[in-house]
Coordinates of C-alpha atoms in Angstrom, one line a residue:
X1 CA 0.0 0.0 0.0
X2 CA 2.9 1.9 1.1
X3 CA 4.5 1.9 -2.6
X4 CA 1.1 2.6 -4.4
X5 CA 0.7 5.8 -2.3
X6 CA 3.8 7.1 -2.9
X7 CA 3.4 6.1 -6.9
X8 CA -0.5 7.8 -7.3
X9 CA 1.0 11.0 -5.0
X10 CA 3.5 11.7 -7.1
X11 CA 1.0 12.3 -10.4
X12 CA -1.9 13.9 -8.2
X13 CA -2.5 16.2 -5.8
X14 CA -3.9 13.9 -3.1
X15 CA -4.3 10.0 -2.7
X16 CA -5.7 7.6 -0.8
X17 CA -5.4 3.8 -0.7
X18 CA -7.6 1.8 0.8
X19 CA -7.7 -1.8 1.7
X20 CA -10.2 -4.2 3.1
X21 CA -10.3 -8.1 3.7
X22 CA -13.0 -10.4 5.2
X23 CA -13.1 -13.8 5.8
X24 CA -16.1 -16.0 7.1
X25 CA -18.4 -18.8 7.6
X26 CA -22.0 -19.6 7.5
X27 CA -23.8 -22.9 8.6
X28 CA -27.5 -22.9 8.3
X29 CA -30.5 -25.6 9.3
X30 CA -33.7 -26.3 8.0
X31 CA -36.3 -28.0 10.0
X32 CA -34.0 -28.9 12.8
X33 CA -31.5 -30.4 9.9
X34 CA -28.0 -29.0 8.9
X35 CA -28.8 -27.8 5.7
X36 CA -25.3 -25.5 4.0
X37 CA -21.7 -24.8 5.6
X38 CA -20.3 -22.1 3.2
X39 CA -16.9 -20.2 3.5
X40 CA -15.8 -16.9 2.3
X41 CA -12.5 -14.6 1.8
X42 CA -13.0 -11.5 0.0
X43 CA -9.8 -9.2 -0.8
X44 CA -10.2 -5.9 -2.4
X45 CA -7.9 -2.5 -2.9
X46 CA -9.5 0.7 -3.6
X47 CA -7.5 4.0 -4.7
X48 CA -9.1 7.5 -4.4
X49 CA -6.8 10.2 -6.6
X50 CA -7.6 14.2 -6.7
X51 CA -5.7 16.0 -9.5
X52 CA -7.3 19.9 -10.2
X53 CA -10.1 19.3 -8.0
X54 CA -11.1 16.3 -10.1
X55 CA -11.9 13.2 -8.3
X56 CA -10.9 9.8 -9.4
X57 CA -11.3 6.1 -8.3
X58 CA -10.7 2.4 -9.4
X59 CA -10.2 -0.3 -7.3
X60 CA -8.8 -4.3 -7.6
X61 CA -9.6 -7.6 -6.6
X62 CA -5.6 -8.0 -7.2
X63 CA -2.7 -5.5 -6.4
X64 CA -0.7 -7.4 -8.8
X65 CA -0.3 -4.4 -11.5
X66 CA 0.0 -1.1 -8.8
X67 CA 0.1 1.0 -12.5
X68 CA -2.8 -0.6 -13.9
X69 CA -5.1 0.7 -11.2
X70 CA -3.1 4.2 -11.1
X71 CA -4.1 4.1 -15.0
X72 CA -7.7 3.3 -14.4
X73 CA -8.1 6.5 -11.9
X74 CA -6.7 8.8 -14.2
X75 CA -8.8 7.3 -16.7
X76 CA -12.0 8.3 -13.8
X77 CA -10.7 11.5 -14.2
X78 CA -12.5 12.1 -17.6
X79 CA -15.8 11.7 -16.0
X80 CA -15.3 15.0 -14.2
X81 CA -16.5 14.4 -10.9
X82 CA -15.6 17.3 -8.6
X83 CA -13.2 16.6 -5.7
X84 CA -12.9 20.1 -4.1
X85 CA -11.5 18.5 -0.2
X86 CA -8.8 17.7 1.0
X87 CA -8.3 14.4 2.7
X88 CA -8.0 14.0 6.3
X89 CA -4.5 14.2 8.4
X90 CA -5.7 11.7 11.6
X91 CA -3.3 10.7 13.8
X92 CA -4.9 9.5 16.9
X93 CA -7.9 7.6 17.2
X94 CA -9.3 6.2 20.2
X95 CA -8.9 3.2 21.2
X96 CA -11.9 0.6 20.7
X97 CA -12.9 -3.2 21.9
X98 CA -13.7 -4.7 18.2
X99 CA -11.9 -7.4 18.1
X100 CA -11.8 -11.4 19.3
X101 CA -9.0 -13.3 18.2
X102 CA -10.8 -16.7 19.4
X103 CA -13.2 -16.0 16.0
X104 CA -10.5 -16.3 13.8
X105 CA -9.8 -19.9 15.0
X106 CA -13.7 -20.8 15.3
X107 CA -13.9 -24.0 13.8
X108 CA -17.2 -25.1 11.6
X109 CA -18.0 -28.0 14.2
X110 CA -18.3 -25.5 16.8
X111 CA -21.2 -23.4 15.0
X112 CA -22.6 -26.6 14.1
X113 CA -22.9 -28.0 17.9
X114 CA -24.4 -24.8 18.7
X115 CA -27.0 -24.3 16.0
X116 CA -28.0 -28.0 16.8
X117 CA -28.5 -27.3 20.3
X118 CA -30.6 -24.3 19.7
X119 CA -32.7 -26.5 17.7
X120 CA -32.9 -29.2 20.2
X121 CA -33.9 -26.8 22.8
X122 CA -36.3 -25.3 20.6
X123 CA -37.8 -28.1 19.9
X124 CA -38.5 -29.1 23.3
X125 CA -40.6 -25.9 23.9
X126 CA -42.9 -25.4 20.8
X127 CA -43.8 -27.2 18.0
X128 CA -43.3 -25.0 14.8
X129 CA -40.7 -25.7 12.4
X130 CA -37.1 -24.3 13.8
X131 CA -34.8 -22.6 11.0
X132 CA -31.2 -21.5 12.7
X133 CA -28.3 -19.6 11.0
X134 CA -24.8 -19.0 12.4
X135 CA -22.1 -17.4 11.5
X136 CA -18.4 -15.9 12.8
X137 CA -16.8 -12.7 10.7
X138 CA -13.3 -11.6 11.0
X139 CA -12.7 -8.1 9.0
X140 CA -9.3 -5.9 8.5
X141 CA -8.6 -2.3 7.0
X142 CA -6.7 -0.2 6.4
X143 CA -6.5 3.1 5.3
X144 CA -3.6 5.5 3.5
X145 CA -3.6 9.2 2.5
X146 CA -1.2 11.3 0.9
X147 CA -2.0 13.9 4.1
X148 CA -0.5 11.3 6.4
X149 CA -3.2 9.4 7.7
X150 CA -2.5 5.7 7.9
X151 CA -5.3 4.0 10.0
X152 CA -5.7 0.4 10.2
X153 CA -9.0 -1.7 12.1
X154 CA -9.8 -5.2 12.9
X155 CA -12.9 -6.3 13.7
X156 CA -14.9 -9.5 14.5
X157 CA -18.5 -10.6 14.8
X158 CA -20.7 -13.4 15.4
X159 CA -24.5 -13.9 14.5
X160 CA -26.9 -16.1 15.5
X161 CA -30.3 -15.9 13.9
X162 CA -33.1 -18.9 15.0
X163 CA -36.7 -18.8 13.4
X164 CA -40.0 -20.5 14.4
X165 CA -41.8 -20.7 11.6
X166 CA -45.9 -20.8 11.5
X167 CA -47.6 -23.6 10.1
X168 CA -48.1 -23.8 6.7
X169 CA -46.6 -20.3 5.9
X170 CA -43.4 -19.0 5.3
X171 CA -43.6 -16.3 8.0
X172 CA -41.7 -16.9 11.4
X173 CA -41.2 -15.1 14.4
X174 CA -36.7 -14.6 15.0
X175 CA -34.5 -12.4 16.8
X176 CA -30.6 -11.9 16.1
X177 CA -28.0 -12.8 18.5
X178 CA -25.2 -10.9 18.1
X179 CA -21.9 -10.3 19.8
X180 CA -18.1 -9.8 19.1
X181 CA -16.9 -13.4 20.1
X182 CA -18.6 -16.8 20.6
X183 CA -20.9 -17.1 22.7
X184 CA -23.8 -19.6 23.7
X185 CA -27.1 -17.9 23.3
X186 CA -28.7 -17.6 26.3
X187 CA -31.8 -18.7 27.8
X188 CA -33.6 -15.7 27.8
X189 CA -33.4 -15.9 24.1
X190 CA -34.8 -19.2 23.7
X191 CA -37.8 -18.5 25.9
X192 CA -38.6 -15.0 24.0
X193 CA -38.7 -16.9 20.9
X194 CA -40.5 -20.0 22.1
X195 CA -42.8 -17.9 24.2
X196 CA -44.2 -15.8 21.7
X197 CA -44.8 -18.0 19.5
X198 CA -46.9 -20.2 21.5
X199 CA -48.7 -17.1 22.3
X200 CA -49.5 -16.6 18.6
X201 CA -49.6 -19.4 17.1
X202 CA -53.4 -19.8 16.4
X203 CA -54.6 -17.7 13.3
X204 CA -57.1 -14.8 14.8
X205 CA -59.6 -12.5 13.1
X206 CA -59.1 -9.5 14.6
X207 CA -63.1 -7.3 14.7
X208 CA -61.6 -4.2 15.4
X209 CA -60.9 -1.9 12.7
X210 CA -58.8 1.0 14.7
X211 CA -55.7 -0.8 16.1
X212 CA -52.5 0.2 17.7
X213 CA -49.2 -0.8 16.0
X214 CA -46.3 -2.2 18.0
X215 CA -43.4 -2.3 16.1
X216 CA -40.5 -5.0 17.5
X217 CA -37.2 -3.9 17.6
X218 CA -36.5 -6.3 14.4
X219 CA -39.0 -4.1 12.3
X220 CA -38.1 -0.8 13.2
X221 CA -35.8 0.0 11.0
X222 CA -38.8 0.9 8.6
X223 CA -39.0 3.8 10.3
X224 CA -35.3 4.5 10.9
X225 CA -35.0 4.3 6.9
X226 CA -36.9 7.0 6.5
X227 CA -35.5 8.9 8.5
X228 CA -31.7 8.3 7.8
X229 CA -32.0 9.4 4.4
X230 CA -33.8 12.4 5.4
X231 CA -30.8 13.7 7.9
X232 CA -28.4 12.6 5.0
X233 CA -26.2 15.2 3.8
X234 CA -26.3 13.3 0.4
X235 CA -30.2 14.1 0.6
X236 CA -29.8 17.8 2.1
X237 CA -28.0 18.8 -0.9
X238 CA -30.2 17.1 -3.7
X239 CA -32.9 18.6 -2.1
X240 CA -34.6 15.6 -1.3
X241 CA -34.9 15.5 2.3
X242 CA -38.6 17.5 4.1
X243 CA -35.7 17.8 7.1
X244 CA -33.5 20.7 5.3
X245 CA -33.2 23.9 7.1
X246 CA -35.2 22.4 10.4
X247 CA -32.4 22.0 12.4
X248 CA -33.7 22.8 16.0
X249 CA -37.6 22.3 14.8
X250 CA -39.6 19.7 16.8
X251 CA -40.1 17.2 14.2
X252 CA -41.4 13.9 16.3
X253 CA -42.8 13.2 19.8
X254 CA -40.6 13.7 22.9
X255 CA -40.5 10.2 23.7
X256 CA -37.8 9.6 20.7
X257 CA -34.0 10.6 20.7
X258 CA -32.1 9.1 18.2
X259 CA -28.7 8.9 18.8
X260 CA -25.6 8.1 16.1
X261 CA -23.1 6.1 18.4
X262 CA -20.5 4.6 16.6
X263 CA -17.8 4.9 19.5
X264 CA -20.1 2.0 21.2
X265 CA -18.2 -1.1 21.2
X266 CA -20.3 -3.4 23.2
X267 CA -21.3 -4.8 19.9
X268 CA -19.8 -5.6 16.4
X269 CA -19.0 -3.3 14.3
X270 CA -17.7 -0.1 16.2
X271 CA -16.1 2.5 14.7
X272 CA -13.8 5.2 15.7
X273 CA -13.0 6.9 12.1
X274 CA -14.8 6.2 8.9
X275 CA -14.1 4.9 5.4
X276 CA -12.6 8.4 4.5
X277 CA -10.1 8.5 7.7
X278 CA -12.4 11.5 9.3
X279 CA -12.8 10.6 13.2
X280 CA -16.4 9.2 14.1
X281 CA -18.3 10.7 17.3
X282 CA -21.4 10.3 19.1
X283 CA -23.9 12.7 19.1
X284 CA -27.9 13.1 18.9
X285 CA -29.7 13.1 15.7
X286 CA -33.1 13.8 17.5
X287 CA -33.4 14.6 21.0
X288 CA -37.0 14.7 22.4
X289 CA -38.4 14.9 19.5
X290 CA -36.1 17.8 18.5
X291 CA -33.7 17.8 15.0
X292 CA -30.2 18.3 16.1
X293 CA -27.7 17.3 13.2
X294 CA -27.3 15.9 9.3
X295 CA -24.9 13.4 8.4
X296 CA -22.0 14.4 6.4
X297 CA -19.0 12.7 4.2
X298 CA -16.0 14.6 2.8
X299 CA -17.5 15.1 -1.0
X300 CA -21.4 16.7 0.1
X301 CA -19.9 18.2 3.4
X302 CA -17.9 20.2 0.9
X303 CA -20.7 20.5 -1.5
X304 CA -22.6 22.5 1.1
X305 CA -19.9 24.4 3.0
X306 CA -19.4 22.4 6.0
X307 CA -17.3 19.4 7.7
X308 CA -17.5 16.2 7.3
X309 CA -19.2 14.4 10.5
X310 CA -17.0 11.2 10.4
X311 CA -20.2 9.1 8.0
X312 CA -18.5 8.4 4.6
X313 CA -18.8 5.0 4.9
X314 CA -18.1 2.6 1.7
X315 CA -20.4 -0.7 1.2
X316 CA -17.5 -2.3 0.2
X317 CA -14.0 -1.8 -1.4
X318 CA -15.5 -1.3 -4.6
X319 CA -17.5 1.1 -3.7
X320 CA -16.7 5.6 -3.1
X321 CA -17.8 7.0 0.2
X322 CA -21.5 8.2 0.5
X323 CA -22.9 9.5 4.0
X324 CA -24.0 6.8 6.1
X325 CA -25.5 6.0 9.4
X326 CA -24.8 2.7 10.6
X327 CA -24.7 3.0 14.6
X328 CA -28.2 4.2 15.6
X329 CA -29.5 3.9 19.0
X330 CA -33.2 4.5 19.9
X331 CA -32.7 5.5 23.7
X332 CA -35.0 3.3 25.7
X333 CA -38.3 4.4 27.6
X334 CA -39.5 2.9 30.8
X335 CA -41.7 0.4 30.7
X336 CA -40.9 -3.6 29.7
X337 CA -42.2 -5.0 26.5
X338 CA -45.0 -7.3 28.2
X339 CA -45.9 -4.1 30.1
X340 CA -46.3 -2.6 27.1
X341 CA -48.1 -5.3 25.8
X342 CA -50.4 -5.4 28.5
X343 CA -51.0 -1.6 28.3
X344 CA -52.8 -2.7 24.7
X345 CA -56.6 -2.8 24.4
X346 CA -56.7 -4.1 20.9
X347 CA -53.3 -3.7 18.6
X348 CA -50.8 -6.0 16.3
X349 CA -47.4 -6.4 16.6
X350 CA -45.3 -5.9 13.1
X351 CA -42.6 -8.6 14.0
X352 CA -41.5 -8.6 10.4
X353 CA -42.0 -6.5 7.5
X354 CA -42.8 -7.1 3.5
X355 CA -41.5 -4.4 1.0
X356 CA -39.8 -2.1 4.0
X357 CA -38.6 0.0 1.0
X358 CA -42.1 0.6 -0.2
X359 CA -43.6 3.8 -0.3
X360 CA -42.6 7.9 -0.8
X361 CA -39.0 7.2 1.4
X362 CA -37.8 10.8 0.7
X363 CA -41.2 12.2 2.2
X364 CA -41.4 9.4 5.0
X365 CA -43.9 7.7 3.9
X366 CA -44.0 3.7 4.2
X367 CA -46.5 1.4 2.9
X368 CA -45.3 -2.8 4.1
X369 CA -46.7 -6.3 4.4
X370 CA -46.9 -7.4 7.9
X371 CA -45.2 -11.2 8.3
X372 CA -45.8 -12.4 10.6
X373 CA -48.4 -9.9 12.5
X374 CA -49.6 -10.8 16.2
X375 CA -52.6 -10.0 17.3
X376 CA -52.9 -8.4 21.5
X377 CA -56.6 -8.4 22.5
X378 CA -57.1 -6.9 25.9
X379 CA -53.4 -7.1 27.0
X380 CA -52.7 -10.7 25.4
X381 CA -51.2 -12.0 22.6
X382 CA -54.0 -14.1 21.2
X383 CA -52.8 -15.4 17.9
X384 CA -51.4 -14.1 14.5
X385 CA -53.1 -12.1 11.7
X386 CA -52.5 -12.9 8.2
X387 CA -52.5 -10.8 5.1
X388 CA -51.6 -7.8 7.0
X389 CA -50.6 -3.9 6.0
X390 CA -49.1 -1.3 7.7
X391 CA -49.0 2.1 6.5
X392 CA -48.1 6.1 7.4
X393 CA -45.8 8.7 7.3
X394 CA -43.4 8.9 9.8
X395 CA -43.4 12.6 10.6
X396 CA -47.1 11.7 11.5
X397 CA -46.7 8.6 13.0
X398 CA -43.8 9.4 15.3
X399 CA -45.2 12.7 16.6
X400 CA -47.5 10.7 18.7
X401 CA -45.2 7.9 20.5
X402 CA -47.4 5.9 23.2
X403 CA -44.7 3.9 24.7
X404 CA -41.0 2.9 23.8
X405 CA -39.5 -0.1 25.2
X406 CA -37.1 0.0 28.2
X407 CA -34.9 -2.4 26.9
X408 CA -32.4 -2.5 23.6
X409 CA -31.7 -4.8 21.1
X410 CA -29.5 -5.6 18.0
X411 CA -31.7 -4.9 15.1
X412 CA -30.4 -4.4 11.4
X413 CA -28.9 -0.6 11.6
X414 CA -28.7 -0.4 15.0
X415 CA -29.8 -0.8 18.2
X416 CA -33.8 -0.3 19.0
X417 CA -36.4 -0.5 21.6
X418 CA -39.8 -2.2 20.4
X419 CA -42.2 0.9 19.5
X420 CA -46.2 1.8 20.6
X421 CA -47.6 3.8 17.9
X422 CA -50.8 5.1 17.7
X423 CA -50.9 6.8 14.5
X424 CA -50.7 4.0 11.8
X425 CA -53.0 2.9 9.4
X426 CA -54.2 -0.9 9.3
X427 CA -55.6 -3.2 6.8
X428 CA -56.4 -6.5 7.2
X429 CA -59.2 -9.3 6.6
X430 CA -61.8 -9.5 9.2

């Protein structure tokens, strides 16, 4: 990397290499069985050239030829992409618990045995078909620029999903487990899972036509979509997002704060600088209801005269920075999911969503299939609903929060409380 970066300086004005390698396994059983073992190594090098405020980029699957990928980013340059910034000098980062070396050596056998016992103990308390995934991650980068920087990161992760799946449907009830190292899921898991199954497992016709909406952490992030593209600096200067030029305006109920946290490394995938080398902080994107920041990369932080906030995150090594929010944190409420449950008259729970990208996202608006949806009738989870939709506009439908959990969980994006809404339309068969 160290040879590249001198090479690409010496013909631009700035450079940056960047380098990223995964490795991984997956084992996954159907119906109790195993059903796949797959392995993966992926290797990539990306290099990110300014020359007259031009920006270039290329990148390789093999470093092999160091001046064929210098010639494909001055080739980039035609396309006249503007690249008025200069790249980040960051010298000291602090220091973050990302990393298990144990993961590296997990053997295949050992997220066999476990997946196996989850279904074994699954088995034993409900009857609907068990589907588990596991699977261990181990990822390195590291990145160069010709302002000094030279950053490098290892991190590691292991997931554990387990579904219960209805009879004679496709839909299932699961939760993620997901931690840094290996470790045995634990019982409160299991009984979550088992538990509210059981609970729902006979199909009900709900008779009520107004219904409150309880969204599980696992299906929030239908909201949370919404809203990270409109606090996307990407979105601010396309013009895209309702959100521009409401900075301090109350925007949603004071029940929410929404918090971007990537300095928290009690679970996978903390971050103290971004894809870009700029250092990453915490700070709130809503706070009781109130709009605090955007979200900013190096190329639309210049764009609108201001600083990047540490987001330019890539989705892979093939891929240029864009603003990105991958550490959210929905800061809990006070009351326990089955107290929130039992605060419920008549309701569903969305405990997984159909089509979460469909609907007017720029404007908030959302429009998804609920699978599986339980029905609570007076306080009780009675059974499950099918052929279910959910549908709103955030801005509407967070304004008037009854309840948010007082517990956190791993959900996809973040970390999230289950959510009481009020304000959410319904259709279903009755």
């Amino acid at each position: 990397m160290e040879h590249l970066l001198e090479k690409a300086g010496k013909i631009c004005d700035q450079a940056e290499v960047y380098a990223s390698e995964s490795r991984g396994d997956r084992v996954s059983f159907e119906n109790g069985r195993l059903k796949d073992i797959e392995s993966s190594f992926q290797y990539g090098v990306s290099l990110r050239i300014i020359r007259d405020n031009i920006l270039g980029f290329a990148y390789t699957k093999n470093l092999a030829d160091e001046d064929e990928l210098i010639r494909n980013a001055l080739d980039s340059l035609k396309g006249g992409v503007e690249g008025s910034f200069r790249l980040p000098l960051t010298e000291r980062v602090p220091s973050l618990d990302t990393f298990d070396a144990s993961l590296e050596t997990l053997t295949n056998s050992a997220l066999v045995g476990e997946s196996a016992r989850i279904c074994d103990l699954l088995s034993q308390k409900t009857k609907g078909q068990i589907n588990v995934s596991a699977n261990r991650s181990v990822h390195r980068k590291r990145l160069m620029n010709s302002s000094g920087s030279d950053l490098g990161l290892r991190s590691s992760a292991y997931v554990l999903n387990a579904r219960v799946l209805y009879p004679y449907s496709s839909a299932s009830l699961n939760r993620p487990h997901v931690v840094k190292t290996f470790k045995r899921v634990p019982d409160e898991y299991l009984d979550h899972l088992a538990g509210m199954y059981n609970q729902s497992v006979r199909e009900a016709t709900p008779d009520r036509k107004k219904l409150k909406v309880l969204f599980l952490p696992e299906t929030v992030y239908v909201l949370m979509w919404r809203l990270q593209h409109a606090v996307n600096g990407m979105s601010i200067y396309q013009r895209t997002s309702p959100l521009a030029g409401k900075l301090g305006e109350k925007i949603f109920d004071e029940k929410l704060t929404v918090v971007n946290d990537p300095l928290n490394d009690s679970l996978p995938g903390a971050r103290a600088f971004d894809d870009e080398g700029t250092l990453c902080g915490s700070f709130p994107l809503v706070e009781r209801g109130v709009l605090r920041n955007f979200c900013y990369d190096l190329y639309f932080a210049s764009k609108l005269k201001t600083v990047s906030s540490g987001h330019g995150f890539k989705g892979s090594f093939s891929s240029k920075p864009l603003p990105s929010l991958n550490h959210l944190v929905i800061m809990p409420g006070s009351r326990s999911f089955s107290e929130i449950v039992q605060s419920v008259d008549f309701g569903i729970i969305v405990a997984g969503a159909l089509g979460a990208h469909s609907g007017n996202i720029p404007n908030g608006d959302f429009s998804v299939g609920v699978s599986p949806a339980l029905y609570i009738e007076k306080g009780e989870i009675t059974g499950h609903i099918k052929d279910v939709m959910v549908a709103g506009n955030i801005y509407h439908a967070l304004s008037d929060i009854i309840e948010v959990e007082n517990t956190l969980h791993p959900s996809f994006g973040g970390e999230f409380p289950a959510l009481l809404l009020d304000n959410v339309h319904v259709t279903c068969k009755t």
